[in-house]
């Protein structure tokens, strides 16, 4: 821009503080903030004035009102400033010449656009800022206002954070953020209200949900918020949140952008991201957008909290019940509607725009599509309104009551127009309705074989010209908004990419489709989904593709198809959801598949029982063991009769039931099933088949849970040897057996040998399956316990182990989830170490959380609940709550005895602690009696030199001293000390503690089931 420069303000005023009013369009808020910061650093007082430009007030009058602002007036010149109203550039030229030119010394401008602006803006002599860097832009601003040379009044090192230069972007910017809508209109109050609510929110509570009916522009509103306030954030991430699976995938993709080191598993990445956002590390100022989150119950548990902000768009006001502040998004007010229509269709007059806005009830989406069509048509508004009035028989409309009749009518007219001028575009949008609304992966349509596709659809998908014609027509009328064209920005590109189809359009087109078209097109989409199936849901590298496909299964109605490839897609999707940890969504799909296939295929079709297997796995993964047990029992009953006891389907079902029973602590029944499975697999398959060895591995798990550690060790040893013989080196199954063998040795008190094996095993597991695999995490945990067994409570080693366990706990929560059975194993151990380390508050909080999660997951009589309460009682004892600790240990002993029997090592550990609590409250006789009984049973179950037995003997000696049987106590103590020294060594902390006559206690350790 060129123009003669008029000095601004009185001469000789450099030494004094002056006021400068910055006038800007809301769109250019970032420029106003940056310029204001520059001016304030140079001693100026800044007043911000957002230019509204209401069309009902004459433009010259508004400019005269602007002159009432204090001091000099700096206008941020952009096309946005001059389009508000809207106004023509002719109107602006007239007003600028009339009002601004006579007092040019009061006005100045800065140019922040490359688009044309009114020619009369030359009076503002605005230097260009957008094409230069921050340093040069600052110099130009100061020069234009005659402030060059002014000293800084605020040092560069000031605590005040400088705003980013407006052409910069946040450190992390999601490329799927919709492009900025150049026709965005109004909504200033909503934008400012949202900004205020987020800024005023306490840490962890910065969540605002925009809710409103479909088509009111919630997504566009949030997109404008993102662009307007983006420079206040280090991270901006946009998530399509229509479905839980898609939400998990999109949020997990933020992990590498944050520099988080994780594996490929979505669950691990998702938890890493949530943890990073919660801590504000590495970025404290983040903005997460959840677009289309209409089911808060599905995803509210995954919404991050922390130092940043969350914006939600939803039709559902129930977000108010999920830590969100609600802002309702209404339809446009009439002034906004008219302004928008005139920007979309410049040929319409003000009066015509008002008529159209009234007819379409100010609904933004309807206004956008209709005004765009009218602008390209020679039809008058009057003719269109006549057509609108008679376009739809309202008695036949079956779409959602959320959708206004005006939109349904306007869409009917538009669809009719497209059928006449571009029928291929109607086929394309109809195809899209058999995907989920929102982002449509149309690339899979174009990549599919079209041999069995109707000719006109094959031409659409195969011929680039036909495809582009269809796409251009849909974009032209905002059926597919350009700002959501995330993967195909080039109009001439032949790639399919991702389209965005609004829910309103999706439902109206789908429900008013002729039956013949419906059947043809749904078959096409099913074929496309089948062709896109990677076919290997166990491979983590295929999970991206499955995450893309799964949300669309419902809309392609795949559960009603008898086609084999479609059914395989359903089964593979269920397996993927189990493997990736998406249990909630997987359970829903499993339920629907069970019901649909029973009706479609028959109650006992093999595919029904295959679904039942995946469904039970998902329930088991979520900890719903009783439901999975019921399903597997039904499967066993039928499959035994229908296919025979030795069929693989029956064996798989029995193995699932054994796992359910282990989890529910029905160990004897699980053992019987495991023993039957071993015999059956050896007879039906072979002694060294993969299935047989897997069953043998599970038998050892059951033996371990029964406290039969020596038998478990022997079983694991045999499995390990066989796997080493038949499997290649480094095979994950072999490494898993090695881990289990090391755990058996540790439980038998052989810490040295176990630790040596486990150390190397951890190294190999990290290479084979990665540091995030649950087996690796449990192996590292086992190694930490081996180290502890070898070193005891040595202070320096305890500090190291506590740090190791804290890290393991964090990684387990990140990789597996806070309620995962494997995470709870590690968390329970961490709580025990924290107590022994003296961090009682941390130990208490952790222990309470473990108890609560087990109580929610397991039956009330489960031994894990009793054992966790026994651990909690030790914390109560440490804080002086002796009576409560005594009562809790007594109850834990009773419950554990009921659950697993009086001779089980867990029961003996509870008894050891209970005798200590009895002595603590002064009941020496009862303490000694219980200690004697515990020593006898522990000796028989575990052996005289097992650590638990020796601990009990040390406790018995202490109880005898309490009864003043000093001579007998001395004998028992010396014998126990001798065995303790033999097992651990004279300098081990256990031995040292026993010599000091400090009672040794037992911590319950949940185990893998």
PDB file of C-alpha atoms in Angstrom, residues 11 14 104 134 138 171 183 215 225 295 399 420 507 550 563 598 636 708 748 770 812 843 872 877 884 946 958 980 1008:
ATOM      1  CA  UNK A  11       5.165  17.484  17.680  1.00  0.00           C
ATOM      2  CA  UNK A  14       8.171  12.143  22.631  1.00  0.00           C
ATOM      3  CA  UNK A 104      -5.606  12.519   9.021  1.00  0.00           C
ATOM      4  CA  UNK A 134       8.801  -9.438  14.280  1.00  0.00           C
ATOM      5  CA  UNK A 138       8.030  -3.543  15.538  1.00  0.00           C
ATOM      6  CA  UNK A 171       4.811 -25.172  19.011  1.00  0.00           C
ATOM      7  CA  UNK A 183     -17.106 -16.073   5.874  1.00  0.00           C
ATOM      8  CA  UNK A 215     -26.384 -26.856  12.054  1.00  0.00           C
ATOM      9  CA  UNK A 225     -11.806 -19.410  18.695  1.00  0.00           C
ATOM     10  CA  UNK A 295     -22.033 -38.893  24.077  1.00  0.00           C
ATOM     11  CA  UNK A 399     -35.566 -37.312  10.305  1.00  0.00           C
ATOM     12  CA  UNK A 420     -30.398 -32.380 -12.529  1.00  0.00           C
ATOM     13  CA  UNK A 507     -29.291 -38.121   8.294  1.00  0.00           C
ATOM     14  CA  UNK A 550     -14.260 -49.430  13.202  1.00  0.00           C
ATOM     15  CA  UNK A 563     -20.988 -62.143   3.270  1.00  0.00           C
ATOM     16  CA  UNK A 598     -28.066 -65.065  16.500  1.00  0.00           C
ATOM     17  CA  UNK A 636     -18.540 -74.917  26.608  1.00  0.00           C
ATOM     18  CA  UNK A 708       1.934 -74.327  45.481  1.00  0.00           C
ATOM     19  CA  UNK A 748      10.289 -69.832  47.058  1.00  0.00           C
ATOM     20  CA  UNK A 770       9.241 -53.510  23.949  1.00  0.00           C
ATOM     21  CA  UNK A 812       1.983 -49.194  33.915  1.00  0.00           C
ATOM     22  CA  UNK A 843       1.259 -45.140  51.047  1.00  0.00           C
ATOM     23  CA  UNK A 872      -3.680 -51.058  54.738  1.00  0.00           C
ATOM     24  CA  UNK A 877      -0.526 -49.284  62.750  1.00  0.00           C
ATOM     25  CA  UNK A 884      -8.370 -50.167  64.052  1.00  0.00           C
ATOM     26  CA  UNK A 946      11.401 -70.068  53.822  1.00  0.00           C
ATOM     27  CA  UNK A 958       8.831 -61.930  70.466  1.00  0.00           C
ATOM     28  CA  UNK A 980      17.910 -66.199  58.588  1.00  0.00           C
ATOM     29  CA  UNK A1008      -1.028 -62.266  37.605  1.00  0.00           C
TER      30      UNK A1008
END
